[in-house]
């Protein structure tokens, strides 16, 4: 009997708990039903109506300063250095920058001239003797063998004179090589030898940085269309060198600026697009799943439209679609994503 009572008590307790829970749930549903619905406010956005205009797109890059006229001067002869311009010295085109000792060359040249003079006298004597021999040969006063021998000696003497004259030319050339002049206006950037040292053929003596002839060497990815370069407030044309450096295409830009330093790096803007087009700010574009979209205002909603980007740079984006006269939403990507999910909008005046 007591067991039946215990079971009954448990059942009553469970029923009471269930009843209380159901009552609480109904009360909550009643409160929710009587509460006012939460109001969803539209997203306030800015818009723009793009128009076609002259668009120039640029990207910032670093260019290396180089100079076509920078030179390294070396000696063609071995001689003692009498004088040499020091590094940092300003030089003008045609100014003597290195003077080599010419004592040995001048001594050899003087001896050669005396030898050449003697050879000419010997040739004149041989020719006079041979002339008399030919006259005697006519009256059988000399032999043919003697005449032939004299002719051979004359030919040998003439060849000797030709060789001496050639050697004289070489010595005079070497004499001219002893004076080295600057081929450009500029500054001595570096010296590789000193006064009193011995120069060696082909070994550089000094380097001169020209005061003009500067150009910029620009390296950009090979797939980037390079039209021109903006530098120091001016736009310059580019020349493709047809070469690459570590996978980057190389271009030469002549700037005609004299206030540059060879080897320096300067900031430039490379022009990748310059023509009539519609320029869009980055905040009009939403990139999603490798596709690009703009949002057209349609009443209180934004309609996504896929676009294809022709070129983008620090100024903005150019697309292939004609968007003139359209009203485009300008907002950050998170706002554009909310509009894409169906949120209504309100245009900010």
Tab-separated table of C-alpha atoms in Angstrom:
chain	number	residue	atom	x	y	z
A	1	UNK	CA	0.000	0.000	0.000
A	2	UNK	CA	2.825	2.374	0.908
A	3	UNK	CA	4.530	1.634	-2.432
A	4	UNK	CA	1.419	2.739	-4.344
A	5	UNK	CA	1.346	5.977	-2.356
A	6	UNK	CA	4.970	6.739	-3.195
A	7	UNK	CA	4.388	6.230	-6.916
A	8	UNK	CA	1.361	8.499	-6.803
A	9	UNK	CA	3.326	11.245	-5.097
A	10	UNK	CA	6.071	11.082	-7.750
A	11	UNK	CA	3.550	11.290	-10.557
A	12	UNK	CA	1.901	14.297	-8.952
A	13	UNK	CA	5.258	16.078	-8.667
A	14	UNK	CA	6.141	15.400	-12.330
A	15	UNK	CA	2.740	16.593	-13.456
A	16	UNK	CA	3.173	19.757	-11.416
A	17	UNK	CA	6.566	20.519	-12.971
A	18	UNK	CA	5.221	19.966	-16.494
A	19	UNK	CA	2.250	22.202	-15.789
A	20	UNK	CA	4.470	25.009	-14.493
A	21	UNK	CA	6.777	24.752	-17.518
A	22	UNK	CA	3.874	24.893	-19.958
A	23	UNK	CA	2.444	27.897	-18.147
A	24	UNK	CA	5.776	29.770	-18.282
A	25	UNK	CA	6.177	29.017	-21.998
A	26	UNK	CA	2.706	30.323	-22.808
A	27	UNK	CA	3.372	33.493	-20.826
A	28	UNK	CA	6.646	34.085	-22.804
A	29	UNK	CA	4.883	33.546	-26.128
A	30	UNK	CA	2.198	35.988	-25.093
A	31	UNK	CA	4.789	38.634	-24.187
A	32	UNK	CA	6.620	38.145	-27.516
A	33	UNK	CA	3.371	38.410	-29.424
A	34	UNK	CA	2.467	41.656	-27.716
A	35	UNK	CA	6.006	43.215	-28.146
A	36	UNK	CA	6.495	45.634	-31.148
A	37	UNK	CA	8.517	44.278	-34.108
A	38	UNK	CA	12.160	45.467	-34.438
A	39	UNK	CA	12.484	48.053	-37.182
A	40	UNK	CA	15.145	47.406	-39.882
A	41	UNK	CA	16.652	50.689	-41.020
A	42	UNK	CA	18.021	51.077	-44.574
A	43	UNK	CA	21.792	51.427	-45.113
A	44	UNK	CA	22.792	54.986	-45.917
A	45	UNK	CA	25.260	55.075	-48.819
A	46	UNK	CA	26.910	57.525	-51.178
A	47	UNK	CA	26.598	57.215	-54.940
A	48	UNK	CA	28.263	58.508	-58.064
A	49	UNK	CA	27.422	58.765	-61.743
A	50	UNK	CA	30.630	58.005	-63.670
A	51	UNK	CA	31.542	60.015	-66.751
A	52	UNK	CA	34.119	59.426	-69.463
A	53	UNK	CA	37.262	61.572	-69.210
A	54	UNK	CA	40.984	61.492	-69.850
A	55	UNK	CA	42.295	58.854	-67.441
A	56	UNK	CA	45.934	58.245	-66.534
A	57	UNK	CA	46.728	55.323	-64.244
A	58	UNK	CA	50.110	55.110	-62.522
A	59	UNK	CA	51.956	52.797	-60.162
A	60	UNK	CA	54.853	53.825	-57.872
A	61	UNK	CA	58.252	52.256	-58.597
A	62	UNK	CA	61.942	52.820	-57.888
A	63	UNK	CA	64.241	53.536	-60.846
A	64	UNK	CA	68.035	53.339	-60.957
A	65	UNK	CA	69.992	56.341	-62.240
A	66	UNK	CA	72.565	55.515	-64.926
A	67	UNK	CA	74.558	57.534	-67.441
A	68	UNK	CA	75.470	56.696	-71.039
A	69	UNK	CA	78.438	59.070	-70.985
A	70	UNK	CA	80.181	57.886	-67.810
A	71	UNK	CA	83.637	56.635	-68.792
A	72	UNK	CA	86.656	54.814	-67.435
A	73	UNK	CA	89.914	55.971	-68.987
A	74	UNK	CA	92.906	53.654	-69.317
A	75	UNK	CA	96.367	53.845	-70.861
A	76	UNK	CA	97.384	52.217	-74.140
A	77	UNK	CA	101.070	52.226	-73.240
A	78	UNK	CA	103.237	51.326	-70.265
A	79	UNK	CA	104.756	54.504	-68.849
A	80	UNK	CA	105.313	56.405	-65.619
A	81	UNK	CA	102.420	58.653	-64.564
A	82	UNK	CA	103.605	62.275	-64.469
A	83	UNK	CA	100.251	63.759	-63.361
A	84	UNK	CA	96.686	62.556	-62.764
A	85	UNK	CA	93.512	64.396	-61.725
A	86	UNK	CA	92.342	63.534	-58.239
A	87	UNK	CA	88.867	62.207	-57.454
A	88	UNK	CA	86.275	64.947	-57.041
A	89	UNK	CA	87.926	67.309	-59.515
A	90	UNK	CA	85.693	69.013	-62.070
A	91	UNK	CA	86.881	68.515	-65.654
A	92	UNK	CA	85.843	69.861	-69.038
A	93	UNK	CA	85.705	68.047	-72.339
A	94	UNK	CA	89.204	68.010	-73.884
A	95	UNK	CA	90.979	68.819	-70.607
A	96	UNK	CA	94.119	66.779	-69.807
A	97	UNK	CA	93.393	64.406	-66.935
A	98	UNK	CA	96.447	62.105	-67.147
A	99	UNK	CA	99.935	62.854	-68.443
A	100	UNK	CA	102.386	59.982	-68.939
A	101	UNK	CA	106.172	60.217	-69.186
A	102	UNK	CA	107.333	60.367	-72.831
A	103	UNK	CA	111.116	60.418	-72.278
A	104	UNK	CA	111.715	56.903	-73.607
A	105	UNK	CA	109.323	57.375	-76.534
A	106	UNK	CA	110.914	60.683	-77.555
A	107	UNK	CA	114.438	59.207	-77.282
A	108	UNK	CA	113.473	56.203	-79.384
A	109	UNK	CA	111.750	58.443	-81.913
A	110	UNK	CA	114.830	60.689	-82.222
A	111	UNK	CA	117.061	57.662	-82.828
A	112	UNK	CA	114.614	56.316	-85.367
A	113	UNK	CA	114.582	59.593	-87.273
A	114	UNK	CA	118.397	59.506	-87.528
A	115	UNK	CA	118.233	55.891	-88.685
A	116	UNK	CA	115.609	56.788	-91.244
A	117	UNK	CA	117.724	59.689	-92.483
A	118	UNK	CA	120.708	57.387	-92.852
A	119	UNK	CA	118.641	54.780	-94.665
A	120	UNK	CA	117.408	57.379	-97.168
A	121	UNK	CA	120.991	58.494	-97.881
A	122	UNK	CA	122.054	54.867	-98.384
A	123	UNK	CA	119.143	54.362	-100.761
A	124	UNK	CA	120.095	57.448	-102.759
A	125	UNK	CA	123.686	56.185	-103.041
A	126	UNK	CA	122.515	52.749	-104.137
A	127	UNK	CA	120.210	54.242	-106.761
A	128	UNK	CA	123.038	56.468	-108.091
A	129	UNK	CA	125.428	53.521	-108.285
A	130	UNK	CA	122.825	51.384	-110.012
A	131	UNK	CA	122.184	54.152	-112.543
A	132	UNK	CA	125.879	54.194	-113.492
A	133	UNK	CA	125.908	50.411	-113.668
A	134	UNK	CA	123.006	50.445	-116.106
A	135	UNK	CA	124.885	52.934	-118.327
A	136	UNK	CA	128.000	50.736	-118.253
A	137	UNK	CA	125.862	47.696	-119.009
A	138	UNK	CA	124.824	49.273	-122.293
A	139	UNK	CA	128.503	49.455	-123.452
A	140	UNK	CA	129.329	46.078	-121.872
A	141	UNK	CA	131.276	47.751	-119.072
A	142	UNK	CA	129.347	45.905	-116.336
A	143	UNK	CA	127.756	42.489	-115.904
A	144	UNK	CA	124.091	41.649	-115.669
A	145	UNK	CA	124.708	39.871	-112.359
A	146	UNK	CA	126.153	43.055	-110.843
A	147	UNK	CA	123.124	45.056	-112.013
A	148	UNK	CA	120.704	42.492	-110.571
A	149	UNK	CA	122.544	42.466	-107.249
A	150	UNK	CA	122.299	46.248	-107.003
A	151	UNK	CA	118.562	46.117	-107.804
A	152	UNK	CA	118.042	43.637	-104.957
A	153	UNK	CA	119.923	45.882	-102.541
A	154	UNK	CA	117.786	48.858	-103.608
A	155	UNK	CA	114.564	46.891	-103.044
A	156	UNK	CA	115.807	45.777	-99.631
A	157	UNK	CA	116.729	49.368	-98.715
A	158	UNK	CA	113.287	50.647	-99.764
A	159	UNK	CA	111.575	47.937	-97.682
A	160	UNK	CA	113.744	48.936	-94.745
A	161	UNK	CA	112.682	52.560	-95.095
A	162	UNK	CA	108.990	51.551	-95.230
A	163	UNK	CA	109.439	49.535	-92.020
A	164	UNK	CA	111.176	52.460	-90.327
A	165	UNK	CA	108.382	54.837	-91.359
A	166	UNK	CA	105.777	52.423	-89.956
A	167	UNK	CA	107.679	52.246	-86.699
A	168	UNK	CA	107.840	56.049	-86.682
A	169	UNK	CA	104.049	56.211	-87.010
A	170	UNK	CA	103.643	53.786	-84.109
A	171	UNK	CA	105.983	55.836	-81.910
A	172	UNK	CA	104.137	59.053	-82.763
A	173	UNK	CA	100.861	57.329	-81.874
A	174	UNK	CA	102.331	56.184	-78.568
A	175	UNK	CA	103.454	59.749	-78.002
A	176	UNK	CA	99.862	60.943	-78.471
A	177	UNK	CA	98.612	58.199	-76.118
A	178	UNK	CA	100.741	59.705	-73.344
A	179	UNK	CA	98.292	62.610	-73.042
A	180	UNK	CA	94.838	61.452	-71.917
A	181	UNK	CA	91.985	63.975	-72.110
A	182	UNK	CA	88.423	63.891	-70.807
A	183	UNK	CA	85.827	63.081	-73.483
A	184	UNK	CA	83.015	64.705	-71.457
A	185	UNK	CA	82.208	67.502	-69.055
A	186	UNK	CA	81.916	66.082	-65.577
A	187	UNK	CA	83.691	65.132	-62.385
A	188	UNK	CA	86.411	62.601	-61.601
A	189	UNK	CA	84.501	59.977	-59.641
A	190	UNK	CA	87.428	57.696	-58.806
A	191	UNK	CA	91.148	57.283	-59.464
A	192	UNK	CA	92.788	53.870	-59.692
A	193	UNK	CA	96.447	54.950	-59.669
A	194	UNK	CA	98.751	57.671	-58.396
A	195	UNK	CA	101.416	60.044	-59.650
A	196	UNK	CA	104.724	58.244	-60.113
A	197	UNK	CA	103.144	54.821	-60.575
A	198	UNK	CA	103.552	52.801	-63.771
A	199	UNK	CA	100.540	52.555	-66.076
A	200	UNK	CA	99.695	49.283	-67.792
A	201	UNK	CA	97.923	48.977	-71.172
A	202	UNK	CA	94.191	48.442	-70.669
A	203	UNK	CA	94.264	49.038	-66.901
A	204	UNK	CA	91.837	51.828	-65.818
A	205	UNK	CA	93.436	54.976	-64.448
A	206	UNK	CA	90.342	56.977	-63.491
A	207	UNK	CA	86.551	57.124	-63.857
A	208	UNK	CA	84.651	60.259	-64.888
A	209	UNK	CA	80.954	60.878	-64.168
A	210	UNK	CA	79.431	62.962	-66.919
A	211	UNK	CA	77.360	66.013	-66.051
A	212	UNK	CA	74.742	65.048	-68.642
A	213	UNK	CA	73.470	61.944	-70.400
A	214	UNK	CA	71.575	60.648	-67.373
A	215	UNK	CA	68.762	58.157	-67.802
A	216	UNK	CA	66.540	56.068	-65.544
A	217	UNK	CA	66.580	52.285	-65.687
A	218	UNK	CA	63.088	51.042	-64.817
A	219	UNK	CA	62.329	47.366	-64.154
A	220	UNK	CA	58.702	46.189	-64.066
A	221	UNK	CA	56.890	42.839	-64.416
A	222	UNK	CA	56.850	41.670	-68.030
A	223	UNK	CA	53.019	41.544	-68.104
A	224	UNK	CA	52.667	45.182	-67.002
A	225	UNK	CA	51.885	47.526	-69.935
A	226	UNK	CA	54.344	50.420	-69.589
A	227	UNK	CA	53.380	53.535	-71.587
A	228	UNK	CA	55.512	56.289	-70.052
A	229	UNK	CA	57.074	57.406	-66.764
A	230	UNK	CA	56.282	60.395	-64.536
A	231	UNK	CA	59.364	61.836	-62.812
A	232	UNK	CA	59.824	65.152	-61.009
A	233	UNK	CA	56.501	66.467	-62.310
A	234	UNK	CA	57.133	65.611	-65.975
A	235	UNK	CA	56.107	62.719	-68.198
A	236	UNK	CA	58.821	60.969	-70.231
A	237	UNK	CA	58.671	58.378	-72.984
A	238	UNK	CA	60.254	54.963	-72.441
A	239	UNK	CA	62.474	52.749	-74.579
A	240	UNK	CA	62.165	48.990	-74.183
A	241	UNK	CA	65.611	47.380	-73.961
A	242	UNK	CA	64.351	43.918	-74.891
A	243	UNK	CA	66.071	42.452	-71.834
A	244	UNK	CA	65.047	41.201	-68.403
A	245	UNK	CA	66.634	41.235	-64.954
A	246	UNK	CA	65.436	38.545	-62.535
A	247	UNK	CA	62.254	38.201	-64.594
A	248	UNK	CA	61.588	41.962	-64.773
A	249	UNK	CA	61.451	43.768	-68.127
A	250	UNK	CA	63.936	46.643	-68.462
A	251	UNK	CA	63.148	50.095	-69.863
A	252	UNK	CA	65.358	53.159	-70.412
A	253	UNK	CA	64.014	56.655	-69.719
A	254	UNK	CA	66.043	59.698	-70.825
A	255	UNK	CA	65.247	62.575	-68.468
A	256	UNK	CA	67.897	65.206	-69.292
A	257	UNK	CA	68.221	66.073	-65.610
A	258	UNK	CA	71.724	67.184	-64.539
A	259	UNK	CA	71.045	66.989	-60.796
A	260	UNK	CA	71.241	63.211	-60.591
A	261	UNK	CA	73.877	60.802	-59.316
A	262	UNK	CA	74.800	57.592	-61.098
A	263	UNK	CA	73.765	54.560	-59.077
A	264	UNK	CA	71.150	56.428	-57.049
A	265	UNK	CA	67.550	55.210	-56.794
A	266	UNK	CA	64.672	57.630	-57.334
A	267	UNK	CA	60.892	57.379	-57.035
A	268	UNK	CA	58.900	57.371	-60.271
A	269	UNK	CA	55.327	56.668	-61.332
A	270	UNK	CA	55.001	54.300	-64.264
A	271	UNK	CA	52.014	55.063	-66.499
A	272	UNK	CA	50.091	51.876	-67.335
A	273	UNK	CA	46.967	53.420	-68.910
A	274	UNK	CA	46.334	56.794	-70.544
A	275	UNK	CA	43.251	57.368	-72.691
A	276	UNK	CA	39.572	58.310	-72.595
A	277	UNK	CA	37.739	56.021	-70.149
A	278	UNK	CA	35.473	55.845	-67.092
A	279	UNK	CA	37.468	55.858	-63.848
A	280	UNK	CA	35.894	54.160	-60.826
A	281	UNK	CA	37.066	54.423	-57.204
A	282	UNK	CA	37.990	51.180	-55.444
A	283	UNK	CA	34.972	51.530	-53.111
A	284	UNK	CA	32.612	50.892	-56.024
A	285	UNK	CA	34.049	47.412	-56.669
A	286	UNK	CA	33.299	44.211	-54.761
A	287	UNK	CA	35.555	41.256	-55.531
A	288	UNK	CA	33.908	37.928	-54.841
A	289	UNK	CA	34.879	34.452	-56.041
A	290	UNK	CA	37.370	35.856	-58.565
A	291	UNK	CA	34.706	38.116	-60.040
A	292	UNK	CA	34.185	41.857	-59.775
A	293	UNK	CA	30.853	43.612	-59.231
A	294	UNK	CA	29.468	47.127	-59.049
A	295	UNK	CA	26.093	47.945	-57.495
A	296	UNK	CA	23.467	49.921	-59.398
A	297	UNK	CA	20.846	51.832	-57.423
A	298	UNK	CA	17.365	50.476	-58.188
A	299	UNK	CA	14.867	52.237	-55.923
A	300	UNK	CA	15.698	51.258	-52.348
A	301	UNK	CA	17.764	48.243	-53.435
A	302	UNK	CA	21.220	47.700	-54.949
A	303	UNK	CA	21.469	45.523	-58.027
A	304	UNK	CA	24.883	43.812	-58.505
A	305	UNK	CA	26.379	43.972	-61.998
A	306	UNK	CA	29.475	42.024	-62.999
A	307	UNK	CA	32.261	44.092	-64.579
A	308	UNK	CA	35.620	43.258	-66.154
A	309	UNK	CA	38.646	45.226	-65.028
A	310	UNK	CA	40.916	46.516	-67.814
A	311	UNK	CA	43.502	48.129	-65.546
A	312	UNK	CA	43.795	49.201	-61.931
A	313	UNK	CA	46.323	51.482	-60.258
A	314	UNK	CA	46.637	53.899	-57.355
A	315	UNK	CA	44.122	56.312	-58.961
A	316	UNK	CA	41.351	53.731	-59.274
A	317	UNK	CA	39.907	51.131	-61.665
A	318	UNK	CA	38.983	51.139	-65.361
A	319	UNK	CA	36.413	48.569	-66.545
A	320	UNK	CA	35.310	47.512	-70.014
A	321	UNK	CA	31.570	48.043	-69.399
A	322	UNK	CA	29.875	51.332	-70.274
A	323	UNK	CA	28.599	52.724	-66.968
A	324	UNK	CA	28.027	56.325	-68.004
A	325	UNK	CA	24.807	57.740	-66.577
A	326	UNK	CA	24.414	54.857	-64.094
A	327	UNK	CA	24.082	55.508	-60.359
A	328	UNK	CA	26.687	53.407	-58.548
A	329	UNK	CA	26.944	52.702	-54.828
A	330	UNK	CA	30.160	53.880	-53.152
A	331	UNK	CA	30.851	51.936	-49.944
A	332	UNK	CA	33.292	49.665	-48.184
A	333	UNK	CA	33.242	45.922	-48.969
A	334	UNK	CA	31.362	44.980	-45.779
A	335	UNK	CA	28.533	47.365	-46.712
A	336	UNK	CA	28.471	46.050	-50.288
A	337	UNK	CA	28.197	42.492	-48.932
A	338	UNK	CA	25.171	43.487	-46.843
A	339	UNK	CA	23.552	45.091	-49.888
A	340	UNK	CA	24.266	41.909	-51.831
A	341	UNK	CA	22.333	39.935	-49.190
A	342	UNK	CA	19.220	42.080	-49.788
A	343	UNK	CA	19.431	45.000	-47.375
A	344	UNK	CA	17.621	48.129	-48.505
A	345	UNK	CA	19.501	51.367	-48.969
A	346	UNK	CA	19.036	55.085	-48.656
A	347	UNK	CA	21.073	57.457	-50.828
A	348	UNK	CA	22.918	60.121	-48.890
A	349	UNK	CA	22.436	63.513	-50.506
